[in-house]
Coordinates of C-alpha atoms in Angstrom, one line a residue:
G11 CA -17.3 -9.4 22.6
Y12 CA -17.9 -7.3 19.5
A13 CA -21.1 -5.9 18.0
Y14 CA -20.3 -7.2 14.5
G15 CA -18.9 -10.3 12.8
T16 CA -19.4 -14.0 13.2
E17 CA -17.5 -16.3 15.5
L18 CA -16.8 -19.9 14.4
T19 CA -15.5 -22.1 17.2
T20 CA -16.3 -25.7 16.2
Q21 CA -15.3 -27.9 13.3
A22 CA -18.9 -28.2 12.2
A23 CA -19.4 -24.5 12.1
M24 CA -16.2 -24.0 10.1
L25 CA -17.1 -26.7 7.5
N26 CA -20.5 -25.2 7.2
A27 CA -19.2 -21.7 6.6
Q28 CA -16.5 -23.0 4.2
T29 CA -14.9 -19.6 3.4
D30 CA -15.2 -15.9 4.1
Q31 CA -14.2 -15.0 0.5
T32 CA -14.6 -17.5 -2.4
M33 CA -12.2 -15.8 -4.8
V34 CA -9.3 -15.0 -2.4
D35 CA -7.0 -17.5 -0.7
H36 CA -4.1 -15.4 0.5
G37 CA -4.9 -15.7 4.2
S38 CA -5.2 -19.5 4.2
H39 CA -2.0 -19.7 2.1
T40 CA 0.1 -17.7 4.5
T41 CA -1.4 -19.4 7.5
G42 CA -0.5 -22.7 6.0
T43 CA 3.1 -21.6 5.5
A44 CA 3.3 -20.5 9.2
A45 CA 1.3 -23.2 10.9
G46 CA -0.2 -25.7 8.5
A47 CA -0.2 -29.3 9.7
G48 CA 0.2 -30.8 6.2
G49 CA -3.2 -32.4 5.8
Y50 CA -2.1 -35.9 6.9
P51 CA 0.3 -37.4 9.5
G52 CA 3.9 -37.2 8.5
S53 CA 3.3 -34.8 5.5
P54 CA 6.5 -33.1 4.3
Y55 CA 4.4 -30.1 3.2
R56 CA 3.6 -28.8 6.7
G57 CA 4.2 -25.3 8.0
V58 CA 7.0 -24.0 10.2
A59 CA 5.1 -24.0 13.5
Y60 CA 2.8 -26.9 12.6
Q61 CA 1.8 -27.8 16.2
S62 CA 0.4 -24.3 16.8
D63 CA -3.2 -23.5 17.4
I64 CA -4.7 -21.2 14.8
V65 CA -7.1 -18.3 15.3
M66 CA -8.0 -16.7 12.0
V67 CA -9.7 -13.3 11.7
A68 CA -10.9 -11.9 8.4
P69 CA -11.4 -8.1 9.0
N70 CA -13.6 -6.5 6.4
P71 CA -12.7 -4.1 5.0
A72 CA -9.1 -5.3 5.4
G73 CA -7.7 -1.7 5.2
S74 CA -9.8 -0.4 8.1
N75 CA -7.6 0.6 11.0
T76 CA -10.5 0.0 13.4
N77 CA -11.2 -3.5 12.1
L78 CA -7.5 -4.4 12.2
I79 CA -7.2 -3.2 15.7
D80 CA -10.2 -5.1 16.8
A81 CA -8.8 -8.2 15.1
I82 CA -5.5 -8.0 17.0
Q83 CA -7.3 -7.4 20.2
Y84 CA -9.6 -10.3 19.7
I85 CA -6.7 -12.7 19.1
Q86 CA -4.7 -11.4 22.1
D87 CA -7.8 -11.7 24.3
Y88 CA -8.3 -15.3 23.2
A89 CA -4.7 -16.2 23.8
A90 CA -4.8 -14.7 27.3
S91 CA -8.0 -16.7 28.0
V92 CA -6.2 -20.0 27.3
N93 CA -2.9 -18.8 28.8
K94 CA -0.9 -19.1 25.6
P95 CA 1.4 -16.6 23.8
C96 CA 0.4 -15.5 20.3
V97 CA 2.1 -14.3 17.2
I98 CA -0.2 -12.4 14.8
N99 CA 0.7 -12.4 11.1
M100 CA -0.6 -9.7 8.8
S101 CA 0.2 -10.4 5.2
I102 CA -1.5 -7.3 4.0
G103 CA -0.5 -3.8 3.3
T104 CA -1.1 -0.4 1.6
H105 CA 0.9 2.6 0.6
M106 CA -1.7 5.0 1.9
G107 CA 0.0 6.4 5.1
P108 CA 2.9 8.4 6.4
H109 CA 5.4 5.6 6.4
D110 CA 6.9 7.1 9.6
G111 CA 5.7 4.8 12.3
K112 CA 3.3 7.4 13.7
S113 CA 0.0 6.3 12.1
I114 CA -2.8 5.4 14.5
F115 CA -2.4 1.8 13.6
D116 CA 1.4 1.8 14.2
Q117 CA 0.9 3.6 17.5
F118 CA -1.6 1.0 18.6
C119 CA 0.9 -1.7 17.7
D120 CA 3.5 0.0 19.9
Y121 CA 1.0 0.0 22.7
T122 CA -0.1 -3.6 22.4
T123 CA 3.1 -5.6 21.7
G124 CA 5.1 -7.3 24.5
P125 CA 6.1 -10.7 25.9
G126 CA 3.8 -13.3 24.4
K127 CA 2.2 -10.7 22.1
L128 CA 4.2 -10.4 18.9
L129 CA 3.1 -8.8 15.6
V130 CA 4.5 -9.8 12.2
G131 CA 3.8 -8.0 8.9
S132 CA 4.8 -8.3 5.3
A133 CA 7.3 -5.9 3.8
G134 CA 5.3 -6.1 0.5
N135 CA 6.0 -7.3 -3.0
E136 CA 6.7 -3.9 -4.7
G137 CA 10.5 -3.9 -4.6
M138 CA 10.6 -3.4 -8.4
D139 CA 7.8 -0.8 -8.6
R140 CA 8.4 3.0 -9.0
L141 CA 5.8 4.0 -6.5
H142 CA 7.7 6.6 -4.4
I143 CA 9.0 10.1 -4.9
G144 CA 11.0 12.1 -2.4
R145 CA 11.8 15.8 -3.0
N146 CA 13.6 18.6 -1.3
F147 CA 12.6 22.1 -2.4
S148 CA 14.7 25.2 -2.0
L149 CA 13.8 28.9 -2.3
T150 CA 14.5 28.8 -6.1
D151 CA 13.9 25.1 -7.0
T152 CA 10.2 24.9 -6.1
T153 CA 8.4 22.6 -8.6
L154 CA 7.9 18.9 -9.0
G155 CA 5.9 17.2 -11.7
T156 CA 5.1 13.5 -12.3
F157 CA 2.6 11.4 -14.1
M158 CA 0.5 8.5 -12.8
V159 CA 0.8 5.4 -15.0
F160 CA -1.8 2.7 -14.4
Q161 CA -1.4 -1.0 -14.9
S162 CA -3.5 -1.4 -18.0
S163 CA -3.3 -2.2 -21.7
Y164 CA -3.2 1.6 -22.3
G165 CA -0.6 2.2 -19.7
N166 CA -2.6 5.1 -18.3
N167 CA -6.1 3.8 -18.1
G168 CA -7.2 3.2 -14.5
D169 CA -8.0 4.5 -11.0
G170 CA -5.5 5.3 -8.3
F171 CA -4.3 7.4 -5.4
A172 CA -1.3 9.5 -4.6
D173 CA -0.5 10.1 -0.9
I174 CA 1.7 13.1 -0.2
W175 CA 3.3 14.0 3.2
G176 CA 5.2 17.1 4.2
N177 CA 7.2 18.2 7.2
Q178 CA 5.7 19.5 10.5
N179 CA 4.9 23.3 10.5
E180 CA 5.7 23.5 6.7
N181 CA 3.4 23.7 3.7
F182 CA 3.2 22.8 0.0
L183 CA 0.7 23.1 -2.9
V184 CA -0.8 20.4 -5.1
R185 CA -2.6 20.5 -8.5
I186 CA -3.9 17.8 -10.8
S187 CA -3.9 18.1 -14.6
L188 CA -5.1 16.1 -17.6
I189 CA -2.3 16.0 -20.1
N190 CA -2.3 15.1 -23.8
A191 CA 1.1 13.4 -24.1
N192 CA 1.0 13.5 -28.0
T193 CA 0.8 17.3 -28.1
L194 CA 2.3 18.0 -24.6
T195 CA -0.7 20.2 -23.8
V196 CA -2.8 20.7 -20.7
E197 CA -6.4 19.8 -21.6
D198 CA -7.9 20.6 -18.1
V199 CA -6.5 21.4 -14.7
T200 CA -7.6 22.0 -11.1
S201 CA -6.6 24.9 -9.0
F202 CA -3.7 24.6 -6.6
V203 CA -4.7 23.4 -3.1
P204 CA -2.6 24.1 0.1
A205 CA -1.7 21.1 2.1
N206 CA -2.0 22.8 5.5
T207 CA -5.6 23.7 5.1
S208 CA -8.4 21.2 5.9
S209 CA -10.5 20.8 2.8
V210 CA -11.8 18.4 0.2
M211 CA -11.9 19.5 -3.4
L212 CA -14.0 17.5 -5.9
D213 CA -13.6 18.2 -9.6
T214 CA -14.0 16.6 -13.0
L215 CA -11.3 17.1 -15.6
V216 CA -12.6 17.0 -19.2
G217 CA -10.4 16.2 -22.2
T218 CA -10.8 17.5 -25.7
N219 CA -12.3 14.1 -26.5
S220 CA -15.0 14.9 -23.9
I221 CA -13.8 12.0 -21.7
K222 CA -14.5 13.0 -18.0
V223 CA -12.0 12.2 -15.3
P224 CA -13.3 12.6 -11.7
V225 CA -10.6 13.7 -9.3
S226 CA -10.4 14.8 -5.6
I227 CA -7.8 16.4 -3.4
A228 CA -8.2 16.1 0.3
T229 CA -5.9 18.2 2.5
G230 CA -5.1 18.9 6.2
I231 CA -2.8 18.6 9.1
E232 CA -2.9 15.0 10.5
P233 CA -3.3 15.1 14.3
F234 CA -1.3 11.9 14.9
N235 CA 2.0 13.3 13.5
N236 CA 1.2 17.0 12.9
K237 CA 2.3 16.7 9.2
P238 CA 0.6 18.4 6.3
H239 CA -1.1 15.7 4.2
V240 CA -2.6 15.5 0.7
L241 CA -4.6 12.6 -0.6
V242 CA -5.1 12.7 -4.4
E243 CA -7.7 10.4 -6.1
A244 CA -8.0 10.1 -9.9
Y245 CA -10.5 8.0 -11.9
N246 CA -9.0 7.8 -15.3
S247 CA -10.5 4.5 -16.3
A248 CA -12.8 6.0 -19.0
Q249 CA -9.9 6.9 -21.3
T250 CA -10.1 5.2 -24.7
N251 CA -6.6 6.1 -26.0
G252 CA -3.1 5.7 -24.7
Y253 CA -1.9 9.3 -24.5
R254 CA -3.9 11.2 -21.9
F255 CA -2.3 11.1 -18.5
I256 CA -2.9 12.3 -15.0
M257 CA -0.2 14.8 -13.9
I258 CA 0.5 15.8 -10.3
T259 CA 2.2 19.1 -9.7
V260 CA 3.7 20.0 -6.3
I261 CA 5.1 23.4 -5.3
G262 CA 7.1 24.1 -2.2
Q263 CA 9.8 26.4 -0.8
N264 CA 12.4 25.3 1.7
T265 CA 10.5 22.2 2.5
A266 CA 10.4 18.5 1.6
I267 CA 7.7 15.9 0.7
N268 CA 7.4 12.2 0.3
M269 CA 4.7 10.7 -1.9
W270 CA 3.5 7.2 -2.6
T271 CA 1.0 5.9 -5.2
E272 CA -1.5 3.0 -4.9
G273 CA -2.8 1.4 -8.1
A274 CA -0.2 3.2 -10.3
T275 CA 3.5 4.1 -10.7
F276 CA 5.1 7.5 -11.1
H277 CA 6.8 8.3 -14.5
N278 CA 8.3 11.4 -16.1
L279 CA 7.3 10.3 -19.7
G280 CA 10.9 11.0 -20.8
L281 CA 10.7 14.7 -19.9
G282 CA 13.4 16.5 -18.0
A283 CA 13.3 18.5 -14.8
P284 CA 11.1 19.4 -13.0
F285 CA 9.4 16.1 -14.0
L286 CA 10.5 13.1 -11.9
M287 CA 10.5 9.4 -12.3
G288 CA 9.3 7.3 -9.4
N289 CA 11.8 5.2 -7.4
S290 CA 11.6 1.8 -5.6
T291 CA 13.7 2.8 -2.6
H292 CA 10.7 3.3 -0.3
T293 CA 8.4 0.4 -1.1
V294 CA 7.8 -1.1 2.3
G295 CA 4.1 -0.8 3.0
E296 CA 2.1 0.5 5.8
I297 CA 0.6 -2.1 8.3
G298 CA 3.4 -4.6 7.6
G299 CA 6.6 -2.7 7.6
T300 CA 6.6 0.9 8.9
G301 CA 5.9 0.5 12.6
N302 CA 8.5 0.3 15.3
S303 CA 6.9 -2.8 17.0
I304 CA 6.2 -5.0 14.0
I305 CA 8.5 -7.7 12.9
T306 CA 8.7 -7.1 9.1
V307 CA 9.2 -10.1 6.8
G308 CA 10.4 -9.8 3.2
A309 CA 11.3 -12.6 0.8
Y310 CA 14.6 -14.1 -0.2
T311 CA 15.6 -16.4 -3.0
S312 CA 15.8 -20.0 -2.1
T313 CA 15.8 -21.3 -5.7
N314 CA 15.4 -19.9 -9.2
T315 CA 14.0 -23.1 -10.8
W316 CA 11.6 -25.7 -9.4
T317 CA 9.3 -28.4 -10.5
A318 CA 5.6 -27.8 -9.6
L319 CA 3.2 -30.4 -8.4
N320 CA 2.0 -30.9 -12.0
N321 CA 5.6 -31.7 -13.0
N322 CA 6.0 -28.5 -15.0
V323 CA 9.4 -26.7 -14.6
K324 CA 8.9 -23.2 -13.3
N325 CA 11.4 -20.3 -13.4
A326 CA 11.5 -17.3 -11.1
P327 CA 10.3 -14.1 -12.9
A328 CA 13.6 -12.3 -11.9
F329 CA 16.8 -14.1 -11.2
A330 CA 18.7 -13.5 -8.0
A331 CA 21.6 -15.2 -6.2
I332 CA 20.6 -17.9 -3.8
G333 CA 20.2 -16.4 -0.3
A334 CA 19.8 -12.8 -1.7
I335 CA 16.7 -10.7 -1.1
A336 CA 14.2 -11.5 -3.8
P337 CA 14.0 -8.7 -6.4
F338 CA 10.3 -8.2 -5.9
S339 CA 10.6 -7.9 -2.1
S340 CA 9.9 -4.4 -0.8
F341 CA 12.6 -2.5 1.0
G342 CA 13.0 0.9 2.7
P343 CA 12.7 3.3 4.4
T344 CA 12.8 1.2 7.7

């Protein structure tokens, strides 16, 4: 019923196709946990609902709202055709979005859920990551600064996003700078861009070492929630040292913002106000955890030590009391 994709409905077709992605097994892993039959009769390693029928859809790209909506609709249509209820699990997520339940995807989920049509999403595994900053500005306290720190050997070498959301009918300004942390000097900087004006600014920041850092700032009022929105992209992967950082500056008066980062964390580099460290209080991701009609599943600690199938003893990366929420499991704001 769609103008794209491939439908596999027989065992022979599935065995012939083998896999949709050869290097990724997260979808089959989570499906096995939910509904795997164990591989042989009486297997103790079966999933929770092991007698369920399985419909798997691999939307590509996985972050596309359109493809995810099509995937949900496809499964629900199939379930209706065989007169069975369905539970759709989405163990995927992103921090690009308003986190307020008003995104196009979340509104679709509100529309499509109901008896026999349940949606389940993952909270995320970023419960220990400083990927969020919330800030209230006054008339006199108007400035926020923070640095993007990437997951690399340099600690600042990489590519990433910052997604910044304001309040309805209010405004704020955003600027990107390339900072030399050794000398605490600005090597290059963009102009300030207002959030409430629809625009896309493309620029290249150039350091004194001639390394170029392409950046972009896209702004505008989002029609689905009427909030001013700024999406920052920074491509800092060409850096060859450990002390040139991407700095984001936000200016506002009598307003508030929330910002999330993807591919990085927020850090103040040990500097005082107005520079802020990121926090981990708002780490539940879009798709899996921000909507009103999605059952959000986190992780809890069932054990801290176990013996793997190769007989090696394994320890959890962060200890937690049995039954407690796992330290890595995302939480907040919903």
